[in-house]
Amino acid sequence: MSVEQSTGRTGSSSYAEWKRMRRDRPWLLPSNRKLRHLQGICLRNLTASQTPNRSRGKTIDDESLPYAFKSPAKLFAQRETHKLEHSRSSSDLKSPPPQDVSKKAMLNGSMDGSAEARPPIGRLRRRSTLNWTGASPAVRQRKLEDVTGGRMADTWFSLHCKGYDEPVYVSETVEKAMNPDFRFFDLSVCKPLVTRLGEVTVKFWAKTEHMDDYRLLIELELHLSSLQFIGKSLENFRQPLPSNCILFHLSDGVYTSFTDMPPEESLPQQFRPSRSLAHDVQPTSSFDALMRLSNLDDCIQDTLATREKLALQIDSILQENRDALDTINEASQSNESLASVQRCVSAEKKQLKGANARLRELQTSLHARRQAMLEGSTVQQKAQEYLHGAQSKLQECRTLVEANHEDIRGQIRRICEDLSHIYPIEPIPRKTLLFTIRHLPLPNSNYDDTKLAAIATHPDAIDAALGFVAHLVYLLSFYLSAPLPYPIQPYCSHSFIKDPISILPPGQRTFPLHRKSSLPYRFDYAVFLLNKNIELLMARQGLKMLDVRHTLPNVKYLLYVLTAGSTDVPARKAGGVRGLLRAGEGVGGGTPMSCLSRRESEDSVKADAGVGGEVRAMVENGGVDGRWVGGKAKEKTSHTSDAFQGRNSSLFPLR
């Protein structure tokens, strides 16, 4: 590596170091520092006691030096009243003037010089220990508290400007602090005459615990251009600050007003940038440019003089024609006033027109409202009259409704009594929860062969019993006004039940209530749907089902509740088959029963040809169609035939 390259590298690093040092420089020129740039003030090394101006001959603690006179009384007084004082630096001590050894020898020794002369008194070394270093911790703590209590104080400051009696800013009070930091402030709220000033007076007020009131501690009148820049912040500032040093926080850094800082040194030769890094030096103006500038200045001066002459001439012309100008101004003002009055009149006319239209609308609205109020009063009066009559009718209607409800409940009770006689449900002796319907036993949802063998019945009898139950439930749904969720098609021993909400195809939603020619699972599901219908009827009557599988016990319980009552069963009302018979037997002659019968109608013929005809024949025969049930033909009993064909014929409407 050549010497030139190493020298260039060294110069570059030195220049970088110089640039780093230059960064910590103020942005504002001294002449540009104004009061608007001041953002905060703080105080360092607070000292409330005044320092004497005279030079001390010795330190405050020189009483402890070996040559000091120490009497017993003085030692006792020192122990009682000794206080910890701040000693001054040795540089503040005044050195004694040099004295002639011979004179001192004459004063201290004998005339013959027999006595040895004392050595000259020079600057002695101060003791490095204090007389209370061996004291107890309590004594040391009390002395430290005395020292800090004397140094710490409550402080605040105020800013004053010339020409203003009141301070432009008063700070808050910082209590018990030796280095108080006050809150930053913004003087932009003051007038521009204040913020553009460069001079300010700072007054610091302090009060220690030994003072009764605040006292003026510092009064500093300064010009902001005379402040010394100490850095962007106080973190990198390492020089000691004097007592009661005031620091000013401006927008570009921290300043103070002491004068003992070292002067700013010029840039060393090794820190100066090379010619390649320095900016090009701009030459000064040429002679031609200066002459052009002088000519422009002469033109400007001539223009200003001409402007002054024109202004004087215009003023003289205006003064000469003052009356005419006043007349013109008055005419213009009159015209403007007239136009303004005309505009106001036009606006008022428009407002008056709108107010009249609004008045007519309000009058029309009030008239309509009065008519509506009259009509409403008439209607209200009629309603009041109607209300008085309707109240009595309402009570009669309520009584009638209650009577109808009682009649309906009585008729339901009578109908259920008839149904319980048509389809008698009786318990099987010595069999728990096993019942028969019309003398046909029916197990509780368990139709396997072992169960049927236990009750000694035939599968066909089971189908007939389920048909009776299905027909009974079908009739109860009509009389109780309770639609069944699973519709029933009662065809005696070949009844069916339908599940309309099943996921099966529509053709497979009808399930048989008979075991012959049907799958077992479809038969079991049909019995389950029948039991769910029974559960719905019981729920509509407020009854709770203990076991959904108990078909006949649940139906027996439902009929028992429906037929319960303390009064007699009401009589049958006129109507139905008996009403037709009475109509045929009318007094004085009437239409014969054969004329009122629909047996010969086309509908009846079609019905007789189908399943309905078989059902009708079975019903007319007392519920037994002559087939073999359980291997034996059931004989028709007289009471069943009479009950079915007589009193209960209205339960089965004719087709």
Tab-separated table of C-alpha atoms in Angstrom, residues 163-527:
chain	number	residue	atom	x	y	z
A	163	GLY	CA	-42.445	47.278	28.502
A	164	TYR	CA	-44.674	44.832	30.400
A	165	ASP	CA	-45.459	45.208	34.082
A	166	GLU	CA	-46.783	41.708	34.521
A	167	PRO	CA	-44.648	38.596	33.921
A	168	VAL	CA	-45.209	36.867	30.592
A	169	TYR	CA	-44.900	33.432	32.222
A	170	VAL	CA	-44.965	32.062	35.777
A	171	SER	CA	-43.869	28.470	36.356
A	172	GLU	CA	-45.169	25.891	38.774
A	173	THR	CA	-43.516	25.306	42.173
A	174	VAL	CA	-41.026	22.441	42.489
A	175	GLU	CA	-40.770	21.359	46.111
A	176	LYS	CA	-37.730	20.023	47.963
A	177	ALA	CA	-35.244	19.832	45.120
A	178	MET	CA	-31.615	20.834	44.570
A	179	ASN	CA	-31.821	20.489	40.779
A	180	PRO	CA	-35.405	21.494	39.941
A	181	ASP	CA	-36.736	20.628	36.476
A	182	PHE	CA	-39.728	22.702	35.449
A	183	ARG	CA	-42.357	21.798	32.886
A	184	PHE	CA	-41.784	22.902	29.316
A	185	PHE	CA	-43.946	25.747	28.040
A	186	ASP	CA	-45.018	27.353	24.765
A	187	LEU	CA	-44.853	31.142	24.479
A	188	SER	CA	-46.536	31.215	21.066
A	189	VAL	CA	-49.806	32.095	22.815
A	190	CYS	CA	-48.311	35.486	23.693
A	191	LYS	CA	-48.369	38.429	21.363
A	192	PRO	CA	-45.867	38.627	18.492
A	193	LEU	CA	-44.312	41.649	20.177
A	194	VAL	CA	-43.294	39.322	22.995
A	195	THR	CA	-42.273	36.259	21.008
A	196	ARG	CA	-39.994	38.292	18.708
A	197	LEU	CA	-37.975	39.759	21.581
A	198	GLY	CA	-34.392	38.671	22.145
A	199	GLU	CA	-34.029	40.001	25.698
A	200	VAL	CA	-35.641	38.536	28.798
A	201	THR	CA	-35.335	38.785	32.566
A	202	VAL	CA	-35.453	35.563	34.601
A	203	LYS	CA	-36.280	35.730	38.305
A	204	PHE	CA	-35.913	32.653	40.513
A	205	TRP	CA	-37.670	32.568	43.885
A	206	ALA	CA	-36.757	30.073	46.599
A	207	LYS	CA	-37.856	29.107	50.100
A	208	THR	CA	-36.056	26.660	52.379
A	209	GLU	CA	-37.480	25.059	55.472
A	210	HIS	CA	-35.851	27.797	57.598
A	211	MET	CA	-37.548	30.604	55.658
A	212	ASP	CA	-41.030	31.962	56.257
A	213	ASP	CA	-41.660	33.240	52.736
A	214	TYR	CA	-40.190	33.074	49.234
A	215	ARG	CA	-37.135	35.222	48.566
A	216	LEU	CA	-35.614	36.373	45.324
A	217	LEU	CA	-32.723	34.018	44.682
A	218	ILE	CA	-31.571	34.974	41.184
A	219	GLU	CA	-32.438	37.868	38.882
A	220	LEU	CA	-30.774	37.475	35.510
A	221	GLU	CA	-31.130	39.952	32.645
A	222	LEU	CA	-29.731	38.484	29.474
A	223	HIS	CA	-29.838	38.597	25.727
A	224	LEU	CA	-30.513	35.254	24.090
A	225	SER	CA	-27.717	35.827	21.592
A	226	SER	CA	-25.183	35.782	24.472
A	227	LEU	CA	-26.053	32.233	25.578
A	228	GLN	CA	-23.490	29.451	25.226
A	229	PHE	CA	-24.506	26.177	23.555
A	230	ILE	CA	-23.669	23.082	25.647
A	231	GLY	CA	-25.324	20.324	23.578
A	232	LYS	CA	-28.495	18.849	22.218
A	233	SER	CA	-29.225	17.345	25.647
A	234	LEU	CA	-27.614	17.055	29.071
A	235	GLU	CA	-26.858	13.343	28.735
A	236	ASN	CA	-23.487	13.815	27.046
A	237	PHE	CA	-22.487	16.931	28.993
A	238	ARG	CA	-19.713	16.038	31.472
A	239	GLN	CA	-18.321	19.410	32.602
A	240	PRO	CA	-19.154	20.608	36.146
A	241	LEU	CA	-21.722	23.354	36.414
A	242	PRO	CA	-21.393	26.291	38.839
A	243	SER	CA	-23.814	26.983	41.659
A	244	ASN	CA	-27.247	28.269	40.708
A	245	CYS	CA	-26.593	27.563	37.047
A	246	ILE	CA	-29.595	28.293	34.829
A	247	LEU	CA	-30.076	26.070	31.764
A	248	PHE	CA	-32.230	27.251	28.844
A	249	HIS	CA	-33.910	24.665	26.601
A	250	LEU	CA	-34.311	26.133	23.128
A	251	SER	CA	-35.695	24.443	20.049
A	252	ASP	CA	-32.195	23.397	18.864
A	253	GLY	CA	-30.534	22.406	22.161
A	254	VAL	CA	-29.527	23.406	25.673
A	255	TYR	CA	-27.862	26.745	26.454
A	256	THR	CA	-26.474	28.414	29.563
A	257	SER	CA	-25.059	31.807	30.505
A	258	PHE	CA	-21.697	31.028	32.113
A	259	THR	CA	-18.480	32.354	30.572
A	260	ASP	CA	-15.857	29.953	31.897
A	261	MET	CA	-16.252	27.364	29.150
A	262	PRO	CA	-13.257	26.892	26.841
A	263	PRO	CA	-13.594	28.908	23.622
A	264	GLU	CA	-14.560	27.083	20.494
A	265	GLU	CA	-11.387	26.041	18.721
A	266	SER	CA	-10.986	26.354	15.045
A	267	LEU	CA	-10.942	23.261	12.907
A	268	PRO	CA	-7.515	21.544	13.095
A	269	GLN	CA	-5.550	21.047	9.931
A	270	GLN	CA	-5.904	17.282	10.049
A	271	PHE	CA	-9.685	17.581	10.441
A	272	ARG	CA	-10.137	19.892	7.482
A	273	PRO	CA	-11.704	18.231	4.455
A	274	SER	CA	-9.635	17.751	1.338
A	275	ARG	CA	-10.153	19.856	-1.751
A	276	SER	CA	-12.113	17.062	-3.402
A	277	LEU	CA	-14.608	16.979	-0.490
A	278	ALA	CA	-14.923	20.736	0.029
A	279	HIS	CA	-17.465	22.742	-1.894
A	280	ASP	CA	-16.411	24.868	-4.840
A	281	VAL	CA	-15.634	28.441	-3.899
A	282	GLN	CA	-18.015	30.865	-5.545
A	283	PRO	CA	-16.330	33.948	-7.071
A	284	THR	CA	-17.525	37.448	-6.168
A	285	SER	CA	-19.594	39.684	-8.473
A	286	SER	CA	-18.011	41.197	-11.521
A	287	PHE	CA	-17.754	44.923	-12.327
A	288	ASP	CA	-20.509	44.686	-14.944
A	289	ALA	CA	-22.837	43.011	-12.464
A	290	LEU	CA	-22.144	45.707	-9.906
A	291	MET	CA	-22.829	48.420	-12.485
A	292	ARG	CA	-26.123	46.774	-13.478
A	293	LEU	CA	-27.039	46.573	-9.820
A	294	SER	CA	-26.274	50.272	-9.405
A	295	ASN	CA	-28.413	51.156	-12.441
A	296	LEU	CA	-31.273	49.080	-11.058
A	297	ASP	CA	-30.971	50.892	-7.749
A	298	ASP	CA	-31.135	54.275	-9.548
A	299	CYS	CA	-34.241	53.133	-11.428
A	300	ILE	CA	-35.872	52.029	-8.214
A	301	GLN	CA	-35.123	55.366	-6.582
A	302	ASP	CA	-36.545	57.256	-9.575
A	303	THR	CA	-39.658	55.102	-9.474
A	304	LEU	CA	-40.129	55.804	-5.786
A	305	ALA	CA	-39.744	59.552	-6.357
A	306	THR	CA	-42.245	59.447	-9.221
A	307	ARG	CA	-44.672	57.544	-7.039
A	308	GLU	CA	-44.406	60.222	-4.366
A	309	LYS	CA	-45.046	63.000	-6.922
A	310	LEU	CA	-48.085	61.195	-8.298
A	311	ALA	CA	-49.450	60.677	-4.821
A	312	LEU	CA	-49.083	64.401	-4.047
A	313	GLN	CA	-50.792	65.364	-7.306
A	314	ILE	CA	-53.680	62.965	-6.683
A	315	ASP	CA	-54.108	64.333	-3.168
A	316	SER	CA	-54.231	67.928	-4.460
A	317	ILE	CA	-56.816	67.051	-7.127
A	318	LEU	CA	-58.951	65.289	-4.552
A	319	GLN	CA	-58.765	68.292	-2.229
A	320	GLU	CA	-59.807	70.667	-5.015
A	321	ASN	CA	-62.816	68.531	-6.021
A	322	ARG	CA	-63.845	67.558	-2.488
A	323	ASP	CA	-67.418	68.952	-2.844
A	324	ALA	CA	-68.084	67.193	-6.135
A	325	LEU	CA	-66.724	63.958	-4.799
A	326	ASP	CA	-68.872	64.279	-1.692
A	327	THR	CA	-71.948	64.850	-3.887
A	328	ILE	CA	-71.095	61.796	-5.989
A	329	ASN	CA	-70.546	59.698	-2.840
A	330	GLU	CA	-73.856	60.857	-1.358
A	331	ALA	CA	-75.664	60.035	-4.616
A	332	SER	CA	-74.091	56.609	-4.710
A	333	GLN	CA	-75.024	56.014	-1.085
A	334	SER	CA	-78.607	57.133	-1.794
A	335	ASN	CA	-78.863	54.825	-4.800
A	336	GLU	CA	-77.459	51.957	-2.788
A	337	SER	CA	-79.870	52.701	0.060
A	338	LEU	CA	-82.809	52.857	-2.375
A	339	ALA	CA	-81.852	49.549	-3.947
A	340	SER	CA	-81.515	47.997	-0.495
A	341	VAL	CA	-84.960	49.306	0.515
A	342	GLN	CA	-86.490	47.962	-2.689
A	343	ARG	CA	-84.926	44.556	-2.084
A	344	CYS	CA	-86.251	44.538	1.464
A	345	VAL	CA	-89.758	45.511	0.265
A	346	SER	CA	-89.716	42.741	-2.335
A	347	ALA	CA	-88.576	40.206	0.241
A	348	GLU	CA	-91.257	41.331	2.677
A	349	LYS	CA	-93.928	41.013	-0.054
A	350	LYS	CA	-92.801	37.467	-0.757
A	351	GLN	CA	-92.897	36.629	2.943
A	352	LEU	CA	-96.375	38.215	3.253
A	353	LYS	CA	-97.633	36.187	0.304
A	354	GLY	CA	-96.287	32.996	1.819
A	355	ALA	CA	-97.783	33.875	5.219
A	356	ASN	CA	-101.213	34.468	3.646
A	357	ALA	CA	-101.023	31.120	1.837
A	358	ARG	CA	-100.004	29.443	5.090
A	359	LEU	CA	-102.893	31.185	6.872
A	360	ARG	CA	-105.396	29.876	4.335
A	361	GLU	CA	-103.987	26.377	4.665
A	362	LEU	CA	-104.250	26.523	8.451
A	363	GLN	CA	-107.821	27.808	8.264
A	364	THR	CA	-108.788	24.989	5.880
A	365	SER	CA	-107.060	22.470	8.127
A	366	LEU	CA	-108.810	23.826	11.224
A	367	HIS	CA	-112.190	23.642	9.494
A	368	ALA	CA	-111.550	20.054	8.430
A	369	ARG	CA	-110.436	19.161	11.940
A	370	ARG	CA	-113.560	20.723	13.435
A	371	GLN	CA	-115.719	18.671	11.069
A	372	ALA	CA	-113.763	15.546	11.924
A	373	MET	CA	-114.130	16.277	15.636
A	374	LEU	CA	-117.906	16.688	15.231
A	375	GLU	CA	-118.165	13.446	13.313
A	376	GLY	CA	-115.944	11.714	15.851
A	377	SER	CA	-118.094	13.030	18.692
A	378	THR	CA	-121.229	11.671	16.956
A	379	VAL	CA	-119.580	8.291	16.401
A	380	GLN	CA	-118.306	8.240	19.956
A	381	GLN	CA	-121.771	9.034	21.294
A	382	LYS	CA	-123.271	6.230	19.219
A	383	ALA	CA	-120.536	3.898	20.413
A	384	GLN	CA	-121.278	4.814	24.018
A	385	GLU	CA	-124.959	4.078	23.491
A	386	TYR	CA	-124.124	0.802	21.780
A	387	LEU	CA	-121.642	-0.062	24.521
A	388	HIS	CA	-124.290	0.185	27.234
A	389	GLY	CA	-126.517	-2.253	25.361
A	390	ALA	CA	-123.607	-4.481	24.331
A	391	GLN	CA	-122.426	-4.942	27.913
A	392	SER	CA	-125.672	-6.632	28.891
A	393	LYS	CA	-125.541	-8.707	25.701
A	394	LEU	CA	-121.926	-9.611	26.433
A	395	GLN	CA	-122.887	-10.997	29.812
A	396	GLU	CA	-125.697	-12.992	28.207
A	397	CYS	CA	-123.305	-14.295	25.542
A	398	ARG	CA	-120.779	-15.304	28.183
A	399	THR	CA	-123.482	-17.144	30.082
A	400	LEU	CA	-124.597	-18.800	26.852
A	401	VAL	CA	-121.029	-19.778	25.969
A	402	GLU	CA	-120.504	-21.294	29.391
A	403	ALA	CA	-123.787	-23.171	29.070
A	404	ASN	CA	-122.738	-24.405	25.634
A	405	HIS	CA	-119.412	-25.564	27.032
A	406	GLU	CA	-121.226	-27.417	29.795
A	407	ASP	CA	-123.581	-28.949	27.241
A	408	ILE	CA	-120.654	-29.923	25.028
A	409	ARG	CA	-118.875	-31.527	27.973
A	410	GLY	CA	-122.076	-33.335	28.885
A	411	GLN	CA	-122.611	-34.559	25.338
A	412	ILE	CA	-118.964	-35.709	25.141
A	413	ARG	CA	-119.516	-37.544	28.405
A	414	ARG	CA	-122.694	-39.147	27.045
A	415	ILE	CA	-121.002	-40.095	23.777
A	416	CYS	CA	-118.051	-41.607	25.631
A	417	GLU	CA	-120.524	-43.550	27.797
A	418	ASP	CA	-122.088	-44.897	24.615
A	419	LEU	CA	-118.670	-45.731	23.160
A	420	SER	CA	-117.699	-47.537	26.348
A	421	HIS	CA	-120.880	-49.641	25.964
A	422	ILE	CA	-120.261	-50.268	22.254
A	423	TYR	CA	-116.621	-51.197	22.817
A	424	PRO	CA	-116.504	-52.481	26.395
A	425	ILE	CA	-112.950	-52.802	27.757
A	426	GLU	CA	-112.746	-55.295	30.607
A	427	PRO	CA	-109.738	-56.676	32.489
A	428	ILE	CA	-108.743	-60.320	32.136
A	429	PRO	CA	-108.923	-62.109	35.505
A	430	ARG	CA	-105.593	-62.960	37.080
A	431	LYS	CA	-103.726	-61.102	34.318
A	432	THR	CA	-101.960	-57.865	35.204
A	433	LEU	CA	-102.661	-54.946	32.848
A	434	LEU	CA	-104.317	-57.214	30.260
A	435	PHE	CA	-107.733	-56.205	28.938
A	436	THR	CA	-110.273	-57.326	26.350
A	437	ILE	CA	-112.272	-55.170	23.941
A	438	ARG	CA	-115.644	-56.641	23.002
A	439	HIS	CA	-114.454	-59.851	24.642
A	440	LEU	CA	-111.353	-60.058	22.407
A	441	PRO	CA	-108.059	-60.045	24.357
A	442	LEU	CA	-105.281	-57.699	23.205
A	443	PRO	CA	-101.725	-57.849	24.585
A	444	ASN	CA	-99.671	-54.728	25.264
A	445	SER	CA	-97.638	-54.260	22.041
A	446	ASN	CA	-96.122	-57.746	22.289
A	447	TYR	CA	-97.554	-60.049	19.653
A	448	ASP	CA	-95.125	-62.974	19.519
A	449	ASP	CA	-96.439	-66.527	19.594
A	450	THR	CA	-95.487	-67.186	23.221
A	451	LYS	CA	-97.446	-64.166	24.377
A	452	LEU	CA	-100.478	-65.160	22.300
A	453	ALA	CA	-100.285	-68.709	23.662
A	454	ALA	CA	-100.237	-67.298	27.209
A	455	ILE	CA	-103.525	-65.511	26.722
A	456	ALA	CA	-104.974	-68.343	24.561
A	457	THR	CA	-106.050	-66.276	21.606
A	458	HIS	CA	-105.868	-66.526	17.832
A	459	PRO	CA	-103.948	-64.087	15.564
A	460	ASP	CA	-107.201	-63.210	13.793
A	461	ALA	CA	-108.701	-62.159	17.103
A	462	ILE	CA	-105.721	-59.819	17.609
A	463	ASP	CA	-106.435	-58.216	14.225
A	464	ALA	CA	-110.125	-57.767	15.095
A	465	ALA	CA	-109.253	-56.237	18.518
A	466	LEU	CA	-106.840	-53.785	16.897
A	467	GLY	CA	-109.568	-52.884	14.394
A	468	PHE	CA	-111.956	-52.099	17.271
A	469	VAL	CA	-109.312	-49.962	19.002
A	470	ALA	CA	-108.519	-48.142	15.744
A	471	HIS	CA	-112.225	-47.434	15.146
A	472	LEU	CA	-112.643	-46.216	18.760
A	473	VAL	CA	-109.655	-43.881	18.500
A	474	TYR	CA	-110.894	-42.679	15.114
A	475	LEU	CA	-114.290	-41.724	16.602
A	476	LEU	CA	-112.774	-40.096	19.706
A	477	SER	CA	-110.643	-37.825	17.514
A	478	PHE	CA	-113.810	-36.345	15.982
A	479	TYR	CA	-115.785	-35.970	19.193
A	480	LEU	CA	-112.806	-34.453	21.081
A	481	SER	CA	-111.877	-32.178	18.136
A	482	ALA	CA	-108.320	-33.504	18.157
A	483	PRO	CA	-106.925	-34.244	14.688
A	484	LEU	CA	-104.734	-37.327	14.660
A	485	PRO	CA	-101.136	-36.890	13.422
A	486	TYR	CA	-101.288	-40.395	11.967
A	487	PRO	CA	-104.596	-40.841	10.099
A	488	ILE	CA	-106.461	-44.117	10.665
A	489	GLN	CA	-108.474	-46.092	8.113
A	490	PRO	CA	-110.762	-48.337	10.286
A	491	TYR	CA	-111.780	-51.477	8.389
A	492	CYS	CA	-112.407	-53.844	11.313
A	493	SER	CA	-109.764	-56.603	11.227
A	494	HIS	CA	-108.142	-55.079	8.130
A	495	SER	CA	-107.545	-51.536	9.396
A	496	PHE	CA	-104.638	-49.336	8.310
A	497	ILE	CA	-102.717	-46.358	9.684
A	498	LYS	CA	-100.699	-43.817	7.698
A	499	ASP	CA	-97.480	-41.951	8.517
A	500	PRO	CA	-97.555	-38.721	6.426
A	501	ILE	CA	-94.165	-37.492	7.665
A	502	SER	CA	-92.161	-40.632	6.965
A	503	ILE	CA	-89.084	-40.578	4.727
A	504	LEU	CA	-90.423	-43.588	2.872
A	505	PRO	CA	-91.915	-43.220	-0.603
A	506	PRO	CA	-95.598	-42.141	-0.634
A	507	GLY	CA	-96.725	-45.635	-1.665
A	508	GLN	CA	-95.086	-47.234	1.405
A	509	ARG	CA	-96.335	-44.861	4.121
A	510	THR	CA	-99.493	-46.876	4.913
A	511	PHE	CA	-98.921	-49.571	7.549
A	512	PRO	CA	-101.328	-52.487	8.307
A	513	LEU	CA	-102.894	-53.060	11.716
A	514	HIS	CA	-103.209	-56.796	11.013
A	515	ARG	CA	-100.586	-59.524	10.922
A	516	LYS	CA	-101.977	-61.495	8.020
A	517	SER	CA	-100.106	-60.945	4.728
A	518	SER	CA	-97.858	-58.188	6.235
A	519	LEU	CA	-94.284	-57.920	7.374
A	520	PRO	CA	-93.765	-58.068	11.141
A	521	TYR	CA	-91.830	-54.778	11.356
A	522	ARG	CA	-94.554	-52.909	9.444
A	523	PHE	CA	-97.203	-54.335	11.762
A	524	ASP	CA	-95.182	-53.368	14.866
A	525	TYR	CA	-94.692	-49.849	13.508
A	526	ALA	CA	-98.446	-49.531	12.838
A	527	VAL	CA	-99.168	-50.496	16.483
